[in-house]
PDB file of C-alpha atoms in Angstrom:
ATOM      1  CA  MET D 178      26.133   6.988   1.012  1.00 79.00           C
ATOM      2  CA  SER D 179      22.705   5.349   0.743  1.00 79.00           C
ATOM      3  CA  ALA D 180      21.810   6.472   4.258  1.00 80.00           C
ATOM      4  CA  ILE D 181      22.820  10.069   3.461  1.00 86.00           C
ATOM      5  CA  CYS D 182      20.683  10.089   0.312  1.00 84.00           C
ATOM      6  CA  ALA D 183      17.738   8.552   2.168  1.00 83.00           C
ATOM      7  CA  VAL D 184      17.971  11.153   4.958  1.00 86.00           C
ATOM      8  CA  ALA D 185      18.235  14.027   2.464  1.00 88.00           C
ATOM      9  CA  ILE D 186      15.205  12.931   0.443  1.00 87.00           C
ATOM     10  CA  LEU D 187      13.292  12.074   3.624  1.00 86.00           C
ATOM     11  CA  THR D 188      13.942  15.556   5.032  1.00 87.00           C
ATOM     12  CA  TRP D 189      12.913  17.270   1.793  1.00 87.00           C
ATOM     13  CA  SER D 190       9.749  15.170   1.476  1.00 87.00           C
ATOM     14  CA  ILE D 191       8.613  15.896   5.020  1.00 86.00           C
ATOM     15  CA  SER D 192       9.363  19.611   4.720  1.00 86.00           C
ATOM     16  CA  TYR D 193       7.453  19.826   1.422  1.00 87.00           C
ATOM     17  CA  SER D 194       4.497  17.974   2.915  1.00 87.00           C
ATOM     18  CA  CYS D 195       4.576  20.149   6.030  1.00 87.00           C
ATOM     19  CA  ASP D 196       4.385  23.259   3.849  1.00 87.00           C
ATOM     20  CA  GLN D 197       1.393  21.774   2.044  1.00 86.00           C
ATOM     21  CA  LEU D 198      -0.322  20.874   5.339  1.00 88.00           C
ATOM     22  CA  HIS D 199       0.374  24.358   6.718  1.00 89.00           C
ATOM     23  CA  THR D 200      -1.202  25.931   3.632  1.00 87.00           C
ATOM     24  CA  ILE D 201      -4.241  23.674   3.957  1.00 87.00           C
ATOM     25  CA  ALA D 202      -4.626  24.520   7.664  1.00 88.00           C
ATOM     26  CA  LEU D 203      -4.524  28.246   6.900  1.00 88.00           C
ATOM     27  CA  LEU D 204      -7.799  27.830   4.990  1.00 87.00           C
ATOM     28  CA  TRP D 205      -9.718  26.930   8.168  1.00 85.00           C
ATOM     29  CA  ALA D 206      -7.586  27.697  11.215  1.00 86.00           C
ATOM     30  CA  PRO D 207      -6.013  30.784  12.743  1.00 89.00           C
ATOM     31  CA  PRO D 208      -2.344  31.283  11.817  1.00 88.00           C
ATOM     32  CA  GLN D 209      -1.073  30.221  15.269  1.00 87.00           C
ATOM     33  CA  LEU D 210      -2.829  26.863  15.000  1.00 86.00           C
ATOM     34  CA  ALA D 211      -2.070  26.445  11.299  1.00 86.00           C
ATOM     35  CA  ARG D 212       1.648  26.818  12.008  1.00 87.00           C
ATOM     36  CA  ARG D 213       1.511  23.808  14.332  1.00 87.00           C
ATOM     37  CA  TRP D 214      -0.955  21.747  12.301  1.00 85.00           C
ATOM     38  CA  PRO D 215       1.670  19.671  10.408  1.00 87.00           C
ATOM     39  CA  LEU D 216       2.826  18.330  13.782  1.00 88.00           C
ATOM     40  CA  MET D 217      -0.591  16.720  14.204  1.00 87.00           C
ATOM     41  CA  VAL D 218       0.142  14.577  11.159  1.00 87.00           C
ATOM     42  CA  TYR D 219       3.915  14.178  11.298  1.00 88.00           C
ATOM     43  CA  GLY D 220       4.328  14.129  15.103  1.00 90.00           C
ATOM     44  CA  PRO D 221       3.058  10.550  15.389  1.00 91.00           C
ATOM     45  CA  TRP D 222       4.980   9.681  12.216  1.00 90.00           C
ATOM     46  CA  LEU D 223       8.265  10.890  13.724  1.00 90.00           C
ATOM     47  CA  LEU D 224       7.680   9.195  17.084  1.00 91.00           C
ATOM     48  CA  ALA D 225       6.762   5.928  15.404  1.00 92.00           C
ATOM     49  CA  GLY D 226       9.858   6.318  13.227  1.00 91.00           C
ATOM     50  CA  GLN D 227      12.031   6.517  16.334  1.00 91.00           C
ATOM     51  CA  SER D 228      10.400   3.346  17.633  1.00 92.00           C
ATOM     52  CA  VAL D 229      11.015   1.587  14.324  1.00 92.00           C
ATOM     53  CA  LEU D 230      14.693   2.617  14.317  1.00 89.00           C
ATOM     54  CA  ARG D 231      15.119   1.480  17.926  1.00 90.00           C
ATOM     55  CA  ALA D 232      13.426  -1.835  17.183  1.00 90.00           C
ATOM     56  CA  SER D 233      15.599  -2.291  14.118  1.00 87.00           C
ATOM     57  CA  VAL D 234      18.788  -1.757  16.109  1.00 85.00           C
ATOM     58  CA  GLN D 235      17.516  -4.187  18.766  1.00 85.00           C
ATOM     59  CA  HIS D 236      16.534  -6.708  16.062  1.00 84.00           C
ATOM     60  CA  ARG D 237      12.867  -6.629  17.048  1.00 86.00           C
ATOM     61  CA  THR D 238       9.666  -6.041  15.119  1.00 87.00           C
ATOM     62  CA  ALA D 239       7.699  -2.789  15.285  1.00 89.00           C
ATOM     63  CA  ARG D 240       4.397  -3.602  13.628  1.00 92.00           C
ATOM     64  CA  ARG D 241       2.332  -1.060  15.556  1.00 94.00           C
ATOM     65  CA  SER D 242       4.829   1.699  14.858  1.00 93.00           C
ATOM     66  CA  TRP D 243       4.813   0.856  11.146  1.00 93.00           C
ATOM     67  CA  ALA D 244       1.008   0.978  11.248  1.00 95.00           C
ATOM     68  CA  VAL D 245       1.129   4.451  12.830  1.00 94.00           C
ATOM     69  CA  MET D 246       3.540   5.575  10.113  1.00 93.00           C
ATOM     70  CA  LEU D 247       1.293   4.197   7.367  1.00 93.00           C
ATOM     71  CA  VAL D 248      -1.793   5.906   8.814  1.00 94.00           C
ATOM     72  CA  SER D 249       0.077   9.209   9.224  1.00 92.00           C
ATOM     73  CA  ALA D 250       1.481   9.059   5.683  1.00 91.00           C
ATOM     74  CA  GLY D 251      -1.956   8.146   4.331  1.00 92.00           C
ATOM     75  CA  THR D 252      -3.489  11.075   6.201  1.00 91.00           C
ATOM     76  CA  ALA D 253      -0.869  13.437   4.773  1.00 89.00           C
ATOM     77  CA  VAL D 254      -1.494  12.120   1.243  1.00 90.00           C
ATOM     78  CA  ALA D 255      -5.272  12.434   1.621  1.00 89.00           C
ATOM     79  CA  LEU D 256      -5.091  15.975   3.002  1.00 87.00           C
ATOM     80  CA  CYS D 257      -2.617  17.141   0.367  1.00 85.00           C
ATOM     81  CA  ILE D 258      -4.581  15.587  -2.505  1.00 88.00           C
ATOM     82  CA  SER D 259      -7.890  16.960  -1.229  1.00 85.00           C
ATOM     83  CA  GLN D 260      -6.696  20.528  -1.745  1.00 82.00           C
ATOM     84  CA  ALA D 261      -4.837  19.947  -5.021  1.00 81.00           C
ATOM     85  CA  PRO D 262      -6.262  21.221  -8.280  1.00 83.00           C
ATOM     86  CA  HIS D 263      -8.409  18.551  -9.893  1.00 84.00           C
ATOM     87  CA  SER D 264      -5.844  17.267 -12.353  1.00 86.00           C
ATOM     88  CA  ALA D 265      -3.992  13.981 -12.137  1.00 87.00           C
ATOM     89  CA  VAL D 266      -0.589  15.653 -12.413  1.00 89.00           C
ATOM     90  CA  ALA D 267      -1.319  18.064  -9.555  1.00 84.00           C
ATOM     91  CA  MET D 268      -2.554  15.241  -7.344  1.00 86.00           C
ATOM     92  CA  VAL D 269       0.580  13.211  -8.042  1.00 87.00           C
ATOM     93  CA  VAL D 270       2.843  16.198  -7.361  1.00 86.00           C
ATOM     94  CA  VAL D 271       1.351  16.853  -3.912  1.00 86.00           C
ATOM     95  CA  GLY D 272       0.660  13.199  -3.042  1.00 87.00           C
ATOM     96  CA  ILE D 273       4.065  11.684  -3.733  1.00 89.00           C
ATOM     97  CA  PRO D 274       6.189  13.468  -1.054  1.00 89.00           C
ATOM     98  CA  PRO D 275       4.551  11.767   1.968  1.00 90.00           C
ATOM     99  CA  ILE D 276       4.887   8.405   0.214  1.00 91.00           C
ATOM    100  CA  THR D 277       8.485   9.201  -0.707  1.00 90.00           C
ATOM    101  CA  ALA D 278       9.225  10.040   2.932  1.00 89.00           C
ATOM    102  CA  LEU D 279       7.864   6.661   4.008  1.00 90.00           C
ATOM    103  CA  VAL D 280       9.819   4.774   1.328  1.00 90.00           C
ATOM    104  CA  CYS D 281      13.058   6.618   2.154  1.00 88.00           C
ATOM    105  CA  PHE D 282      12.551   5.934   5.834  1.00 89.00           C
ATOM    106  CA  ARG D 283      12.080   2.224   5.067  1.00 90.00           C
ATOM    107  CA  GLU D 284      15.332   2.237   3.133  1.00 87.00           C
ATOM    108  CA  LEU D 285      17.061   4.017   6.012  1.00 86.00           C
ATOM    109  CA  VAL D 286      15.813   1.362   8.440  1.00 87.00           C
ATOM    110  CA  GLY D 287      17.156  -1.260   6.046  1.00 84.00           C
ATOM    111  CA  GLN D 288      20.625   0.194   6.597  1.00 80.00           C
ATOM    112  CA  PHE D 289      20.381  -0.714  10.296  1.00 73.00           C
ATOM    113  CA  SER D 290      18.572  -4.045   9.993  1.00 72.00           C
ATOM    114  CA  SER D 291      20.363  -7.305  10.490  1.00 60.00           C
ATOM    115  CA  ARG D 292      20.320 -10.061   7.947  1.00 55.00           C
ATOM    116  CA  SER D 293      19.089 -12.645  10.428  1.00 56.00           C
ATOM    117  CA  GLY D 294      15.643 -11.057  10.592  1.00 55.00           C
ATOM    118  CA  PRO D 295      13.681  -9.556  13.439  1.00 54.00           C
ATOM    119  CA  ARG D 296      13.031 -11.352  16.679  1.00 57.00           C
ATOM    120  CA  HIS D 297       9.789 -11.099  18.530  1.00 57.00           C
ATOM    121  CA  ALA D 298       9.269 -10.008  22.124  1.00 58.00           C
ATOM    122  CA  SER D 299       8.319 -13.571  23.066  1.00 57.00           C
ATOM    123  CA  ASP D 300      11.790 -14.715  21.938  1.00 56.00           C
ATOM    124  CA  VAL D 301      13.368 -12.518  24.602  1.00 57.00           C
ATOM    125  CA  VAL D 302      11.133 -13.914  27.365  1.00 58.00           C
ATOM    126  CA  ASN D 303      10.930 -17.583  26.355  1.00 61.00           C
ATOM    127  CA  GLY D 304      14.098 -17.891  24.308  1.00 61.00           C
ATOM    128  CA  PRO D 305      14.254 -18.510  20.565  1.00 60.00           C
ATOM    129  CA  ARG D 306      11.985 -21.149  19.080  1.00 61.00           C
ATOM    130  CA  LYS D 307      13.573 -24.495  18.517  1.00 63.00           C
ATOM    131  CA  THR D 308      13.177 -26.089  15.126  1.00 62.00           C
ATOM    132  CA  ARG D 309      12.537 -29.777  14.760  1.00 61.00           C
ATOM    133  CA  PRO D 310      15.007 -31.834  12.736  1.00 58.00           C
TER     134      PRO D 310
END
């Protein structure tokens, strides 16, 4: 049930943010380009998200992919806030959906993560680290 809720809120948040980014792009770009503009922000986010999910299932870390997701979400927040009316409430309303998408995605990944923690690529090559007694 948690995964279903996370996916639903994640989908809504991304679609709301994409609408905001499309509206922003219409101010400076032709309609054909503006229609595709949200993919420039959320394309890397979605690809990095796939890498994070794959790494989670394989019990590996995905630091670079998380960094890409953070940069993409930050870009979406900055772009949405930059065009919001200059009131705190308006900035919160347009800035929260990209953050909500990231938080919901993190919770979704948590549904697939193991309790033993991630293993690093070096563990696969060299074997797990041995602890001293």
